[in-house]
PDB file of C-alpha atoms in Angstrom:
ATOM      1  CA  MET A  28      36.143   1.253   4.941  1.00  0.00           C
ATOM      2  CA  THR A  29      33.395  -1.361   4.939  1.00  0.00           C
ATOM      3  CA  ARG A  30      32.967  -2.978   1.560  1.00  0.00           C
ATOM      4  CA  ILE A  31      29.365  -3.255   0.330  1.00  0.00           C
ATOM      5  CA  PRO A  32      28.939  -6.342  -1.861  1.00  0.00           C
ATOM      6  CA  PRO A  33      27.234  -5.902  -5.249  1.00  0.00           C
ATOM      7  CA  CYS A  34      23.470  -6.198  -5.079  1.00  0.00           C
ATOM      8  CA  GLY A  35      22.392  -9.749  -5.806  1.00  0.00           C
ATOM      9  CA  ALA A  36      25.963 -11.095  -5.534  1.00  0.00           C
ATOM     10  CA  SER A  37      24.803 -13.804  -3.147  1.00  0.00           C
ATOM     11  CA  LEU A  38      22.813 -16.742  -4.442  1.00  0.00           C
ATOM     12  CA  GLU A  39      20.548 -16.415  -1.411  1.00  0.00           C
ATOM     13  CA  PRO A  40      17.566 -14.041  -1.870  1.00  0.00           C
ATOM     14  CA  VAL A  41      17.267 -11.019   0.395  1.00  0.00           C
ATOM     15  CA  PRO A  42      15.097 -12.323   3.252  1.00  0.00           C
ATOM     16  CA  ASN A  43      12.878  -9.280   3.763  1.00  0.00           C
ATOM     17  CA  PRO A  44      12.202  -5.719   2.620  1.00  0.00           C
ATOM     18  CA  VAL A  45      13.992  -4.279   5.658  1.00  0.00           C
ATOM     19  CA  ALA A  46      17.313  -5.850   4.623  1.00  0.00           C
ATOM     20  CA  LEU A  47      16.855  -4.835   0.991  1.00  0.00           C
ATOM     21  CA  ALA A  48      15.893  -1.263   1.912  1.00  0.00           C
ATOM     22  CA  ALA A  49      18.926  -1.032   4.186  1.00  0.00           C
ATOM     23  CA  GLU A  50      21.127  -2.223   1.314  1.00  0.00           C
ATOM     24  CA  VAL A  51      19.693   0.394  -1.047  1.00  0.00           C
ATOM     25  CA  LYS A  52      20.318   3.096   1.557  1.00  0.00           C
ATOM     26  CA  ALA A  53      23.910   1.944   2.116  1.00  0.00           C
ATOM     27  CA  LEU A  54      24.632   1.959  -1.613  1.00  0.00           C
ATOM     28  CA  LEU A  55      23.176   5.449  -2.013  1.00  0.00           C
ATOM     29  CA  VAL A  56      25.189   6.771   0.910  1.00  0.00           C
ATOM     30  CA  ALA A  57      28.305   5.201  -0.633  1.00  0.00           C
ATOM     31  CA  GLY A  58      27.564   6.963  -3.928  1.00  0.00           C
ATOM     32  CA  ARG A  59      26.989   3.712  -5.818  1.00  0.00           C
ATOM     33  CA  ARG A  60      23.822   4.880  -7.515  1.00  0.00           C
ATOM     34  CA  ASP A  61      23.737   2.371 -10.365  1.00  0.00           C
ATOM     35  CA  GLU A  62      23.842  -0.536  -7.934  1.00  0.00           C
ATOM     36  CA  ALA A  63      21.353   1.239  -5.681  1.00  0.00           C
ATOM     37  CA  SER A  64      18.944   1.570  -8.615  1.00  0.00           C
ATOM     38  CA  GLU A  65      19.313  -2.121  -9.390  1.00  0.00           C
ATOM     39  CA  CYS A  66      18.589  -3.079  -5.797  1.00  0.00           C
ATOM     40  CA  PHE A  67      15.693  -0.642  -5.668  1.00  0.00           C
ATOM     41  CA  GLY A  68      14.233  -2.388  -8.710  1.00  0.00           C
ATOM     42  CA  ARG A  69      14.166  -5.587  -6.674  1.00  0.00           C
ATOM     43  CA  LEU A  70      12.388  -3.737  -3.881  1.00  0.00           C
ATOM     44  CA  VAL A  71       9.809  -2.453  -6.376  1.00  0.00           C
ATOM     45  CA  THR A  72       9.247  -6.001  -7.667  1.00  0.00           C
ATOM     46  CA  LEU A  73       8.819  -7.236  -4.105  1.00  0.00           C
ATOM     47  CA  TRP A  74       6.259  -4.578  -3.178  1.00  0.00           C
ATOM     48  CA  GLN A  75       4.500  -3.608  -6.414  1.00  0.00           C
ATOM     49  CA  ARG A  76       1.606  -6.072  -6.304  1.00  0.00           C
ATOM     50  CA  ARG A  77       0.912  -5.348  -2.660  1.00  0.00           C
ATOM     51  CA  ALA A  78       1.081  -1.586  -3.226  1.00  0.00           C
ATOM     52  CA  LEU A  79      -1.310  -1.818  -6.172  1.00  0.00           C
ATOM     53  CA  ARG A  80      -3.791  -3.812  -4.117  1.00  0.00           C
ATOM     54  CA  LEU A  81      -3.617  -1.273  -1.315  1.00  0.00           C
ATOM     55  CA  ALA A  82      -3.952   1.749  -3.599  1.00  0.00           C
ATOM     56  CA  PHE A  83      -6.710   0.189  -5.716  1.00  0.00           C
ATOM     57  CA  HIS A  84      -8.906  -0.629  -2.747  1.00  0.00           C
ATOM     58  CA  TYR A  85      -8.159   2.748  -1.210  1.00  0.00           C
ATOM     59  CA  LEU A  86      -8.952   4.787  -4.338  1.00  0.00           C
ATOM     60  CA  GLY A  87     -11.419   2.476  -6.089  1.00  0.00           C
ATOM     61  CA  ASN A  88     -10.042   3.357  -9.524  1.00  0.00           C
ATOM     62  CA  ALA A  89      -7.484   1.345 -11.502  1.00  0.00           C
ATOM     63  CA  GLY A  90      -5.850   4.298 -13.252  1.00  0.00           C
ATOM     64  CA  ASP A  91      -5.565   6.348 -10.081  1.00  0.00           C
ATOM     65  CA  ALA A  92      -4.136   3.333  -8.225  1.00  0.00           C
ATOM     66  CA  ASP A  93      -1.469   2.804 -10.876  1.00  0.00           C
ATOM     67  CA  ASP A  94      -0.534   6.510 -10.821  1.00  0.00           C
ATOM     68  CA  ALA A  95      -0.431   6.562  -7.013  1.00  0.00           C
ATOM     69  CA  VAL A  96       1.856   3.535  -6.825  1.00  0.00           C
ATOM     70  CA  GLN A  97       4.259   4.984  -9.397  1.00  0.00           C
ATOM     71  CA  ASP A  98       4.348   8.288  -7.480  1.00  0.00           C
ATOM     72  CA  ALA A  99       4.846   6.428  -4.191  1.00  0.00           C
ATOM     73  CA  PHE A 100       7.868   4.552  -5.548  1.00  0.00           C
ATOM     74  CA  VAL A 101       9.395   7.828  -6.804  1.00  0.00           C
ATOM     75  CA  LYS A 102       8.922   9.339  -3.338  1.00  0.00           C
ATOM     76  CA  LEU A 103      10.297   6.188  -1.717  1.00  0.00           C
ATOM     77  CA  TYR A 104      13.519   6.308  -3.729  1.00  0.00           C
ATOM     78  CA  ALA A 105      13.916  10.026  -3.055  1.00  0.00           C
ATOM     79  CA  HIS A 106      13.757   9.383   0.704  1.00  0.00           C
ATOM     80  CA  MET A 107      15.683   6.101   0.919  1.00  0.00           C
ATOM     81  CA  THR A 108      18.639   7.730   2.673  1.00  0.00           C
ATOM     82  CA  THR A 109      16.299   8.699   5.556  1.00  0.00           C
ATOM     83  CA  TYR A 110      15.059   5.129   6.067  1.00  0.00           C
ATOM     84  CA  ARG A 111      15.441   3.861   9.658  1.00  0.00           C
ATOM     85  CA  ALA A 112      15.982   0.123   9.911  1.00  0.00           C
ATOM     86  CA  ASP A 113      14.524   0.095  13.445  1.00  0.00           C
ATOM     87  CA  LEU A 114      11.093   0.881  11.971  1.00  0.00           C
ATOM     88  CA  SER A 115       8.920  -1.466   9.959  1.00  0.00           C
ATOM     89  CA  PHE A 116       9.605  -0.955   6.250  1.00  0.00           C
ATOM     90  CA  ASP A 117       6.063  -2.124   5.506  1.00  0.00           C
ATOM     91  CA  ALA A 118       4.629   0.563   7.770  1.00  0.00           C
ATOM     92  CA  TRP A 119       6.977   3.233   6.390  1.00  0.00           C
ATOM     93  CA  PHE A 120       6.137   2.520   2.758  1.00  0.00           C
ATOM     94  CA  SER A 121       2.433   1.992   3.513  1.00  0.00           C
ATOM     95  CA  ARG A 122       2.358   5.503   4.920  1.00  0.00           C
ATOM     96  CA  ILE A 123       3.903   6.823   1.700  1.00  0.00           C
ATOM     97  CA  VAL A 124       1.269   4.951  -0.338  1.00  0.00           C
ATOM     98  CA  VAL A 125      -1.578   6.168   1.883  1.00  0.00           C
ATOM     99  CA  ASN A 126      -0.399   9.784   1.759  1.00  0.00           C
ATOM    100  CA  THR A 127      -0.029   9.549  -2.025  1.00  0.00           C
ATOM    101  CA  CYS A 128      -3.565   8.186  -2.259  1.00  0.00           C
ATOM    102  CA  LEU A 129      -4.814  11.111  -0.171  1.00  0.00           C
ATOM    103  CA  ASP A 130      -3.077  13.482  -2.584  1.00  0.00           C
ATOM    104  CA  GLN A 131      -4.784  11.683  -5.488  1.00  0.00           C
ATOM    105  CA  LEU A 132      -8.185  12.072  -3.833  1.00  0.00           C
ATOM    106  CA  LYS A 133      -7.593  15.798  -3.324  1.00  0.00           C
ATOM    107  CA  ALA A 134      -6.527  16.182  -6.955  1.00  0.00           C
ATOM    108  CA  ARG A 135      -9.523  14.174  -8.136  1.00  0.00           C
ATOM    109  CA  ARG A 136     -11.878  16.653  -6.475  1.00  0.00           C
ATOM    110  CA  ARG A 137     -10.303  19.435  -8.540  1.00  0.00           C
ATOM    111  CA  LEU A 138     -10.592  17.623 -11.898  1.00  0.00           C
ATOM    112  CA  PRO A 139     -13.449  18.290 -14.336  1.00  0.00           C
ATOM    113  CA  ALA A 140     -16.032  15.515 -14.569  1.00  0.00           C
ATOM    114  CA  TRP A 141     -15.043  14.506 -18.128  1.00  0.00           C
ATOM    115  CA  SER A 142     -11.561  13.458 -16.953  1.00  0.00           C
ATOM    116  CA  ALA A 143     -12.809  10.752 -14.561  1.00  0.00           C
ATOM    117  CA  GLY A 144     -12.639   7.935 -17.115  1.00  0.00           C
ATOM    118  CA  LEU A 145      -9.358   8.733 -18.827  1.00  0.00           C
ATOM    119  CA  HIS A 146      -7.535   5.787 -17.250  1.00  0.00           C
ATOM    120  CA  ASP A 147     -10.302   3.158 -17.548  1.00  0.00           C
ATOM    121  CA  SER A 148      -8.393   1.301 -20.260  1.00  0.00           C
ATOM    122  CA  ALA A 149      -5.869   0.254 -17.572  1.00  0.00           C
ATOM    123  CA  ARG A 150      -8.529  -1.230 -15.284  1.00  0.00           C
ATOM    124  CA  ASP A 151      -8.201  -4.898 -16.263  1.00  0.00           C
ATOM    125  CA  LEU A 152      -4.417  -4.890 -15.929  1.00  0.00           C
ATOM    126  CA  VAL A 153      -4.338  -3.142 -12.568  1.00  0.00           C
ATOM    127  CA  GLU A 154      -7.244  -5.155 -11.156  1.00  0.00           C
ATOM    128  CA  SER A 155      -5.507  -8.393 -12.142  1.00  0.00           C
ATOM    129  CA  LEU A 156      -2.311  -7.262 -10.411  1.00  0.00           C
ATOM    130  CA  ALA A 157      -4.155  -5.961  -7.378  1.00  0.00           C
ATOM    131  CA  THR A 158      -6.154  -9.140  -6.870  1.00  0.00           C
ATOM    132  CA  HIS A 159      -3.857 -11.870  -8.236  1.00  0.00           C
ATOM    133  CA  GLU A 160      -2.887 -12.934  -4.723  1.00  0.00           C
ATOM    134  CA  PRO A 161      -6.056 -12.277  -2.691  1.00  0.00           C
ATOM    135  CA  SER A 162      -6.055 -12.014   1.073  1.00  0.00           C
ATOM    136  CA  ALA A 163      -7.646 -14.633   3.306  1.00  0.00           C
ATOM    137  CA  GLU A 164     -10.736 -12.439   3.569  1.00  0.00           C
ATOM    138  CA  ARG A 165     -10.974 -12.115  -0.215  1.00  0.00           C
ATOM    139  CA  ARG A 166     -10.725 -15.900  -0.695  1.00  0.00           C
ATOM    140  CA  MET A 167     -13.690 -16.366   1.636  1.00  0.00           C
ATOM    141  CA  LEU A 168     -15.931 -14.182  -0.488  1.00  0.00           C
ATOM    142  CA  GLY A 169     -17.401 -14.537  -3.958  1.00  0.00           C
ATOM    143  CA  ARG A 170     -16.813 -11.863  -6.587  1.00  0.00           C
ATOM    144  CA  ASP A 171     -20.220 -10.199  -6.171  1.00  0.00           C
ATOM    145  CA  ALA A 172     -19.972 -10.205  -2.386  1.00  0.00           C
ATOM    146  CA  TRP A 173     -16.456  -8.767  -2.566  1.00  0.00           C
ATOM    147  CA  ARG A 174     -17.621  -5.908  -4.783  1.00  0.00           C
ATOM    148  CA  ALA A 175     -20.308  -5.105  -2.220  1.00  0.00           C
ATOM    149  CA  VAL A 176     -17.702  -5.097   0.552  1.00  0.00           C
ATOM    150  CA  SER A 177     -15.351  -2.880  -1.489  1.00  0.00           C
ATOM    151  CA  ASP A 178     -18.130  -0.368  -2.163  1.00  0.00           C
ATOM    152  CA  ALA A 179     -19.061  -0.301   1.525  1.00  0.00           C
ATOM    153  CA  VAL A 180     -15.435   0.177   2.574  1.00  0.00           C
ATOM    154  CA  ARG A 181     -15.075   3.180   0.270  1.00  0.00           C
ATOM    155  CA  HIS A 182     -17.975   4.839   2.087  1.00  0.00           C
ATOM    156  CA  LEU A 183     -16.426   4.466   5.546  1.00  0.00           C
ATOM    157  CA  PRO A 184     -15.130   7.581   7.334  1.00  0.00           C
ATOM    158  CA  ALA A 185     -11.514   8.234   6.357  1.00  0.00           C
ATOM    159  CA  ARG A 186      -9.745   6.900   9.463  1.00  0.00           C
ATOM    160  CA  GLN A 187     -11.947   3.812   9.651  1.00  0.00           C
ATOM    161  CA  ARG A 188     -11.309   3.111   5.977  1.00  0.00           C
ATOM    162  CA  GLU A 189      -7.547   3.505   6.407  1.00  0.00           C
ATOM    163  CA  VAL A 190      -7.415   1.109   9.347  1.00  0.00           C
ATOM    164  CA  PHE A 191      -9.710  -1.455   7.707  1.00  0.00           C
ATOM    165  CA  VAL A 192      -7.744  -1.420   4.445  1.00  0.00           C
ATOM    166  CA  LEU A 193      -4.368  -1.782   6.161  1.00  0.00           C
ATOM    167  CA  THR A 194      -5.686  -4.560   8.439  1.00  0.00           C
ATOM    168  CA  HIS A 195      -7.781  -6.680   6.095  1.00  0.00           C
ATOM    169  CA  LEU A 196      -6.374  -5.888   2.651  1.00  0.00           C
ATOM    170  CA  ASP A 197      -2.705  -5.174   3.434  1.00  0.00           C
ATOM    171  CA  GLU A 198      -2.761  -7.650   6.362  1.00  0.00           C
ATOM    172  CA  GLN A 199      -0.638  -5.504   8.670  1.00  0.00           C
ATOM    173  CA  PRO A 200      -0.601  -5.842  12.483  1.00  0.00           C
ATOM    174  CA  PRO A 201      -1.897  -3.037  14.743  1.00  0.00           C
ATOM    175  CA  GLN A 202       1.615  -1.855  15.706  1.00  0.00           C
ATOM    176  CA  ALA A 203       2.660  -1.431  12.060  1.00  0.00           C
ATOM    177  CA  ILE A 204      -0.602   0.355  11.245  1.00  0.00           C
ATOM    178  CA  ALA A 205      -0.070   2.656  14.221  1.00  0.00           C
ATOM    179  CA  GLN A 206       3.358   3.581  12.807  1.00  0.00           C
ATOM    180  CA  ALA A 207       1.954   4.076   9.310  1.00  0.00           C
ATOM    181  CA  LEU A 208      -0.891   6.349  10.415  1.00  0.00           C
ATOM    182  CA  GLY A 209       0.763   8.115  13.335  1.00  0.00           C
ATOM    183  CA  MET A 210      -1.624   6.883  16.020  1.00  0.00           C
ATOM    184  CA  SER A 211      -1.507   4.509  18.982  1.00  0.00           C
ATOM    185  CA  PRO A 212      -2.311   0.776  18.613  1.00  0.00           C
ATOM    186  CA  ALA A 213      -5.282   1.315  20.932  1.00  0.00           C
ATOM    187  CA  THR A 214      -6.672   3.962  18.586  1.00  0.00           C
ATOM    188  CA  VAL A 215      -6.135   1.601  15.652  1.00  0.00           C
ATOM    189  CA  ARG A 216      -8.243  -1.036  17.419  1.00  0.00           C
ATOM    190  CA  VAL A 217     -11.002   1.491  18.153  1.00  0.00           C
ATOM    191  CA  HIS A 218     -11.202   2.566  14.494  1.00  0.00           C
ATOM    192  CA  LEU A 219     -11.176  -1.066  13.356  1.00  0.00           C
ATOM    193  CA  PHE A 220     -13.991  -1.964  15.760  1.00  0.00           C
ATOM    194  CA  ARG A 221     -16.079   0.954  14.521  1.00  0.00           C
ATOM    195  CA  ALA A 222     -15.360   0.099  10.879  1.00  0.00           C
ATOM    196  CA  LEU A 223     -16.402  -3.523  11.347  1.00  0.00           C
ATOM    197  CA  ARG A 224     -19.542  -2.512  13.227  1.00  0.00           C
ATOM    198  CA  ARG A 225     -20.497  -0.072  10.479  1.00  0.00           C
ATOM    199  CA  LEU A 226     -19.782  -2.584   7.699  1.00  0.00           C
ATOM    200  CA  ARG A 227     -21.790  -5.323   9.425  1.00  0.00           C
ATOM    201  CA  SER A 228     -24.742  -2.970   9.721  1.00  0.00           C
ATOM    202  CA  VAL A 229     -24.599  -2.426   5.948  1.00  0.00           C
ATOM    203  CA  LEU A 230     -23.545  -5.849   4.700  1.00  0.00           C
ATOM    204  CA  GLY A 231     -25.044  -8.228   7.269  1.00  0.00           C
ATOM    205  CA  ASP A 232     -24.044 -11.848   6.615  1.00  0.00           C
ATOM    206  CA  ARG A 233     -21.754 -10.930   3.704  1.00  0.00           C
ATOM    207  CA  LEU A 234     -19.010  -9.781   6.099  1.00  0.00           C
TER     208      LEU A 234
END
């Protein structure tokens, strides 16, 4: 029987999320749930800031983004034994985050108006996490210009918004986005082209 070393036993850090996810899966399959939970905690640490940034820019609300990320990690752990190492972990988890955000948007439409600001007290914390390590595009823009871009992105058609967010905010390549959204790379490029054209018509020189 192959022996699985304890998580973190090596002094060398796990090189990428794929290796860490595969280790969590192996530990779960072997019934070593305590060690799997410990390793999964490292995976959460590795991905939390990125997931918050993605969810925040997708939902436009700090409280909803925090809730969506927590739900996404619960779903991720529940499905770790189905993870396929031949697929991009980034794309696989991004799809979980995106689908969770879609569920949040559907739930939001069913909530009474007075509940919309219940999570506003968490805004500063989540915004600081979501934007602590800005993308190259974010660094090129001032705060006011970035807010204008964010508002415009939230008004894009759904597919265009998804592709733009995953490309320019999550910085994923077309192939990974295609896996995450269940479409071809060519379709990803078409949606991105249309999103950029629409944003430039609204924002002009700010994009």
